[in-house]
Amino acid sequence: MPLQTTVIGSYPKPKELKMPDWFKINDQYDPTVYGKYCDQFTSSAELDKEVKSAMEQVIAEQIEDGVDIITDGEINRESYVFHFGRHLDGFDFKEPILKKYRNGALTAHLPRIVDKIEQRNNSDWAAIEWKTAQEMSCVPVKYTIPGPMTIIGSAHNDHYVDVNELSEDLVKVVNKQIRGLVNAGCRHIQLDEPLLVRNPDIAMRYGIDHASKCFEGVGLGVTKTVHLCCGYPCYLDQKDYKKADPHVYFQLAERIDNAGFDAISIEDAHRHNDLSLLQLFKKSTIVFGAIKIADSRIETTEEIRERLQEALRHIPADRLIVAPDCGLGFLPNNILREKVRNMVSAAKTLP
């Protein structure tokens, strides 16, 4: 069997969809713009129709390009974190605060946490979104959801004295949505937790444990993935942005390998890892970043294949899945598709 392929999450929004997009105005993005965008629609059905049309396009492209496990492209999300926060009580998006985040790598207007974080209602809204996407697809659709540390790192806390308590409250609402996804039939769920790599001390104290608790109650038959990239830049082809230290993967490997996840998603294309890292994962499948997500240069099939061959010297083929480093929202569509096709072609030739 050839190596399996997937994508991590975001795709660029088709030009017909005018929704505000973090990838286009990343630096100093203001979430109040999204509210103004939604206000122009006379009904939620009108907005849903526009989003569904864009989602169908992105799903069709992934299938055509040969990806085995796709996503909905996160087409209905202005930002993968803010989208989740808008479904919760305790977040204020009307009066965001401008601040640096991601260890000073980015500046943006961040929503404030002003009250206890709770589920706004009993809706399994993530399951509804997944079912909409899966009905458009003949291949499995993976649903992506931000983890507690990453949500905290993308907001300004004005309420909680104890950040551990904040994280525990977020675990509850994330777990509620994940259980809803499982009940709806979703079999591929990815928790996005890049902040584990940016804050390894917190990760070791409670971050990894809380990420694992997000999947409490999820049994066999569901692939539970945690995504650990080292961070987005501010724009395409930026060379000097501050990413997390890739050596942190070595610090976290044993702990996260034993945390109950089925798959660990790491980046490798932007900065090659010391591939002895893969040998530290005794149980988990590795989702291996094989194409850069913020570089317009298109990797050839052969160079991707050569790197995958190197990886296979350190991990069995049945525990290696091929993917981009992270979401693909920065890339122009023509470049994205050629990169993904080359990735798929390389994976099909191995092991």
mmCIF file of N, CA and C in Angstrom, residues 51-119:
data_model
loop_
_atom_site.group_PDB
_atom_site.id
_atom_site.type_symbol
_atom_site.label_atom_id
_atom_site.label_comp_id
_atom_site.label_asym_id
_atom_site.label_seq_id
_atom_site.Cartn_x
_atom_site.Cartn_y
_atom_site.Cartn_z
ATOM 1 N N VAL A 51 -21.058 30.211 1.518
ATOM 2 C CA VAL A 51 -19.999 29.383 2.102
ATOM 3 C C VAL A 51 -20.009 27.983 1.498
ATOM 4 N N LYS A 52 -21.185 27.397 1.354
ATOM 5 C CA LYS A 52 -21.283 26.031 0.815
ATOM 6 C C LYS A 52 -20.764 25.953 -0.616
ATOM 7 N N SER A 53 -21.041 26.957 -1.403
ATOM 8 C CA SER A 53 -20.550 26.970 -2.776
ATOM 9 C C SER A 53 -19.023 26.960 -2.799
ATOM 10 N N ALA A 54 -18.399 27.764 -1.928
ATOM 11 C CA ALA A 54 -16.936 27.809 -1.847
ATOM 12 C C ALA A 54 -16.388 26.490 -1.316
ATOM 13 N N MET A 55 -17.066 25.893 -0.339
ATOM 14 C CA MET A 55 -16.625 24.631 0.245
ATOM 15 C C MET A 55 -16.658 23.509 -0.791
ATOM 16 N N GLU A 56 -17.709 23.463 -1.586
ATOM 17 C CA GLU A 56 -17.816 22.445 -2.635
ATOM 18 C C GLU A 56 -16.630 22.526 -3.594
ATOM 19 N N GLN A 57 -16.242 23.737 -3.918
ATOM 20 C CA GLN A 57 -15.118 23.937 -4.836
ATOM 21 C C GLN A 57 -13.816 23.403 -4.238
ATOM 22 N N VAL A 58 -13.566 23.739 -2.980
ATOM 23 C CA VAL A 58 -12.324 23.330 -2.315
ATOM 24 C C VAL A 58 -12.290 21.812 -2.102
ATOM 25 N N ILE A 59 -13.404 21.238 -1.736
ATOM 26 C CA ILE A 59 -13.466 19.784 -1.551
ATOM 27 C C ILE A 59 -13.229 19.068 -2.871
ATOM 28 N N ALA A 60 -13.844 19.552 -3.941
ATOM 29 C CA ALA A 60 -13.660 18.932 -5.255
ATOM 30 C C ALA A 60 -12.204 18.974 -5.687
ATOM 31 N N GLU A 61 -11.518 20.074 -5.404
ATOM 32 C CA GLU A 61 -10.109 20.199 -5.776
ATOM 33 C C GLU A 61 -9.243 19.183 -5.040
ATOM 34 N N GLN A 62 -9.499 19.003 -3.742
ATOM 35 C CA GLN A 62 -8.707 18.045 -2.965
ATOM 36 C C GLN A 62 -8.892 16.626 -3.484
ATOM 37 N N ILE A 63 -10.132 16.282 -3.787
ATOM 38 C CA ILE A 63 -10.407 14.944 -4.311
ATOM 39 C C ILE A 63 -9.738 14.765 -5.676
ATOM 40 N N GLU A 64 -9.865 15.749 -6.529
ATOM 41 C CA GLU A 64 -9.255 15.694 -7.864
ATOM 42 C C GLU A 64 -7.740 15.566 -7.776
ATOM 43 N N ASP A 65 -7.139 16.195 -6.772
ATOM 44 C CA ASP A 65 -5.685 16.160 -6.617
ATOM 45 C C ASP A 65 -5.193 14.898 -5.925
ATOM 46 N N GLY A 66 -6.118 14.038 -5.496
ATOM 47 C CA GLY A 66 -5.742 12.717 -5.012
ATOM 48 C C GLY A 66 -5.494 12.589 -3.524
ATOM 49 N N VAL A 67 -5.895 13.593 -2.722
ATOM 50 C CA VAL A 67 -5.686 13.529 -1.276
ATOM 51 C C VAL A 67 -6.611 12.470 -0.677
ATOM 52 N N ASP A 68 -6.074 11.628 0.187
ATOM 53 C CA ASP A 68 -6.847 10.515 0.756
ATOM 54 C C ASP A 68 -7.831 10.958 1.827
ATOM 55 N N ILE A 69 -7.373 11.810 2.746
ATOM 56 C CA ILE A 69 -8.222 12.309 3.840
ATOM 57 C C ILE A 69 -8.204 13.827 3.750
ATOM 58 N N ILE A 70 -9.339 14.419 3.423
ATOM 59 C CA ILE A 70 -9.392 15.851 3.139
ATOM 60 C C ILE A 70 -9.972 16.616 4.333
ATOM 61 N N THR A 71 -10.042 17.932 4.203
ATOM 62 C CA THR A 71 -10.769 18.772 5.164
ATOM 63 C C THR A 71 -11.773 19.618 4.388
ATOM 64 N N ASP A 72 -12.566 20.384 5.123
ATOM 65 C CA ASP A 72 -13.490 21.316 4.461
ATOM 66 C C ASP A 72 -12.784 22.602 4.053
ATOM 67 N N GLY A 73 -11.459 22.629 4.215
ATOM 68 C CA GLY A 73 -10.682 23.817 3.873
ATOM 69 C C GLY A 73 -10.835 24.943 4.878
ATOM 70 N N GLU A 74 -11.606 24.672 5.958
ATOM 71 C CA GLU A 74 -11.905 25.714 6.959
ATOM 72 C C GLU A 74 -12.448 26.968 6.280
ATOM 73 N N ILE A 75 -13.213 26.731 5.231
ATOM 74 C CA ILE A 75 -13.710 27.810 4.378
ATOM 75 C C ILE A 75 -14.650 28.745 5.124
ATOM 76 N N ASN A 76 -15.380 28.218 6.095
ATOM 77 C CA ASN A 76 -16.344 29.051 6.826
ATOM 78 C C ASN A 76 -15.731 29.761 8.022
ATOM 79 N N ARG A 77 -14.395 29.727 8.144
ATOM 80 C CA ARG A 77 -13.734 30.308 9.312
ATOM 81 C C ARG A 77 -12.886 31.519 8.904
ATOM 82 N N GLU A 78 -13.097 32.632 9.578
ATOM 83 C CA GLU A 78 -12.198 33.776 9.384
ATOM 84 C C GLU A 78 -10.807 33.429 9.903
ATOM 85 N N SER A 79 -10.783 32.641 10.970
ATOM 86 C CA SER A 79 -9.572 32.167 11.636
ATOM 87 C C SER A 79 -9.965 30.883 12.339
ATOM 88 N N TYR A 80 -9.064 29.906 12.349
ATOM 89 C CA TYR A 80 -9.438 28.612 12.921
ATOM 90 C C TYR A 80 -9.707 28.689 14.418
ATOM 91 N N VAL A 81 -9.139 29.699 15.108
ATOM 92 C CA VAL A 81 -9.387 29.846 16.543
ATOM 93 C C VAL A 81 -10.613 30.718 16.805
ATOM 94 N N PHE A 82 -10.699 31.865 16.137
ATOM 95 C CA PHE A 82 -11.798 32.789 16.393
ATOM 96 C C PHE A 82 -13.151 32.134 16.088
ATOM 97 N N HIS A 83 -13.184 31.319 15.054
ATOM 98 C CA HIS A 83 -14.427 30.644 14.680
ATOM 99 C C HIS A 83 -14.963 29.830 15.854
ATOM 100 N N PHE A 84 -14.081 29.127 16.546
ATOM 101 C CA PHE A 84 -14.507 28.329 17.700
ATOM 102 C C PHE A 84 -14.973 29.243 18.835
ATOM 103 N N GLY A 85 -14.210 30.289 19.101
ATOM 104 C CA GLY A 85 -14.546 31.186 20.195
ATOM 105 C C GLY A 85 -15.884 31.870 20.038
ATOM 106 N N ARG A 86 -16.301 32.096 18.804
ATOM 107 C CA ARG A 86 -17.586 32.771 18.565
ATOM 108 C C ARG A 86 -18.783 31.908 18.960
ATOM 109 N N HIS A 87 -18.553 30.621 19.198
ATOM 110 C CA HIS A 87 -19.634 29.730 19.620
ATOM 111 C C HIS A 87 -19.707 29.590 21.143
ATOM 112 N N LEU A 88 -18.893 30.344 21.864
ATOM 113 C CA LEU A 88 -18.810 30.181 23.318
ATOM 114 C C LEU A 88 -19.263 31.436 24.048
ATOM 115 N N ASP A 89 -19.820 31.252 25.228
ATOM 116 C CA ASP A 89 -20.015 32.370 26.144
ATOM 117 C C ASP A 89 -18.694 32.642 26.851
ATOM 118 N N GLY A 90 -18.445 33.904 27.145
ATOM 119 C CA GLY A 90 -17.210 34.286 27.837
ATOM 120 C C GLY A 90 -16.239 35.043 26.953
ATOM 121 N N PHE A 91 -16.444 34.982 25.619
ATOM 122 C CA PHE A 91 -15.585 35.709 24.682
ATOM 123 C C PHE A 91 -16.246 37.023 24.280
ATOM 124 N N ASP A 92 -15.445 38.084 24.164
ATOM 125 C CA ASP A 92 -15.921 39.373 23.655
ATOM 126 C C ASP A 92 -15.151 39.686 22.373
ATOM 127 N N PHE A 93 -15.860 39.680 21.251
ATOM 128 C CA PHE A 93 -15.254 40.013 19.954
ATOM 129 C C PHE A 93 -15.541 41.452 19.541
ATOM 130 N N LYS A 94 -16.346 42.155 20.320
ATOM 131 C CA LYS A 94 -16.734 43.521 19.942
ATOM 132 C C LYS A 94 -15.695 44.553 20.346
ATOM 133 N N GLU A 95 -14.949 44.273 21.411
ATOM 134 C CA GLU A 95 -13.916 45.213 21.862
ATOM 135 C C GLU A 95 -12.596 44.462 22.046
ATOM 136 N N PRO A 96 -11.991 44.034 20.936
ATOM 137 C CA PRO A 96 -10.720 43.296 21.019
ATOM 138 C C PRO A 96 -9.583 44.212 21.452
ATOM 139 N N ILE A 97 -8.481 43.597 21.815
ATOM 140 C CA ILE A 97 -7.320 44.367 22.258
ATOM 141 C C ILE A 97 -6.137 44.056 21.349
ATOM 142 N N LEU A 98 -5.404 45.095 20.945
ATOM 143 C CA LEU A 98 -4.238 44.927 20.082
ATOM 144 C C LEU A 98 -3.047 44.489 20.935
ATOM 145 N N LYS A 99 -2.471 43.344 20.584
ATOM 146 C CA LYS A 99 -1.335 42.857 21.361
ATOM 147 C C LYS A 99 -0.502 41.897 20.528
ATOM 148 N N LYS A 100 0.725 41.738 20.971
ATOM 149 C CA LYS A 100 1.601 40.731 20.384
ATOM 150 C C LYS A 100 1.232 39.367 20.949
ATOM 151 N N TYR A 101 1.372 38.335 20.111
ATOM 152 C CA TYR A 101 1.128 36.975 20.582
ATOM 153 C C TYR A 101 2.036 36.024 19.822
ATOM 154 N N ARG A 102 1.930 34.720 20.106
ATOM 155 C CA ARG A 102 2.825 33.704 19.552
ATOM 156 C C ARG A 102 4.287 34.052 19.851
ATOM 157 N N ASN A 103 4.568 34.295 21.141
ATOM 158 C CA ASN A 103 5.922 34.643 21.587
ATOM 159 C C ASN A 103 6.464 35.885 20.882
ATOM 160 N N GLY A 104 5.570 36.831 20.586
ATOM 161 C CA GLY A 104 5.986 38.074 19.959
ATOM 162 C C GLY A 104 6.126 38.010 18.455
ATOM 163 N N ALA A 105 5.761 36.879 17.836
ATOM 164 C CA ALA A 105 5.929 36.723 16.393
ATOM 165 C C ALA A 105 4.890 37.508 15.601
ATOM 166 N N LEU A 106 3.708 37.736 16.181
ATOM 167 C CA LEU A 106 2.608 38.375 15.472
ATOM 168 C C LEU A 106 1.968 39.443 16.345
ATOM 169 N N THR A 107 1.285 40.383 15.688
ATOM 170 C CA THR A 107 0.484 41.391 16.379
ATOM 171 C C THR A 107 -0.905 41.383 15.760
ATOM 172 N N ALA A 108 -1.925 41.393 16.582
ATOM 173 C CA ALA A 108 -3.298 41.408 16.059
ATOM 174 C C ALA A 108 -4.245 41.887 17.141
ATOM 175 N N HIS A 109 -5.449 42.241 16.725
ATOM 176 C CA HIS A 109 -6.516 42.545 17.668
ATOM 177 C C HIS A 109 -7.125 41.224 18.114
ATOM 178 N N LEU A 110 -6.959 40.888 19.369
ATOM 179 C CA LEU A 110 -7.408 39.593 19.870
ATOM 180 C C LEU A 110 -8.695 39.746 20.682
ATOM 181 N N PRO A 111 -9.600 38.782 20.546
ATOM 182 C CA PRO A 111 -10.812 38.811 21.385
ATOM 183 C C PRO A 111 -10.435 38.680 22.854
ATOM 184 N N ARG A 112 -11.303 39.227 23.716
ATOM 185 C CA ARG A 112 -11.033 39.172 25.156
ATOM 186 C C ARG A 112 -11.898 38.090 25.814
ATOM 187 N N ILE A 113 -11.326 37.434 26.792
ATOM 188 C CA ILE A 113 -12.083 36.515 27.639
ATOM 189 C C ILE A 113 -12.541 37.319 28.842
ATOM 190 N N VAL A 114 -13.856 37.532 28.948
ATOM 191 C CA VAL A 114 -14.399 38.462 29.940
ATOM 192 C C VAL A 114 -15.282 37.780 30.980
ATOM 193 N N ASP A 115 -15.516 36.476 30.810
ATOM 194 C CA ASP A 115 -16.378 35.750 31.747
ATOM 195 C C ASP A 115 -16.028 34.263 31.651
ATOM 196 N N LYS A 116 -16.666 33.465 32.466
ATOM 197 C CA LYS A 116 -16.411 32.034 32.455
ATOM 198 C C LYS A 116 -16.728 31.447 31.080
ATOM 199 N N ILE A 117 -15.837 30.620 30.568
ATOM 200 C CA ILE A 117 -16.034 29.987 29.271
ATOM 201 C C ILE A 117 -17.018 28.831 29.401
ATOM 202 N N GLU A 118 -18.074 28.901 28.610
ATOM 203 C CA GLU A 118 -19.084 27.846 28.610
ATOM 204 C C GLU A 118 -19.657 27.684 27.215
ATOM 205 N N GLN A 119 -20.214 26.504 26.976
ATOM 206 C CA GLN A 119 -20.946 26.245 25.744
ATOM 207 C C GLN A 119 -22.144 27.180 25.697
#
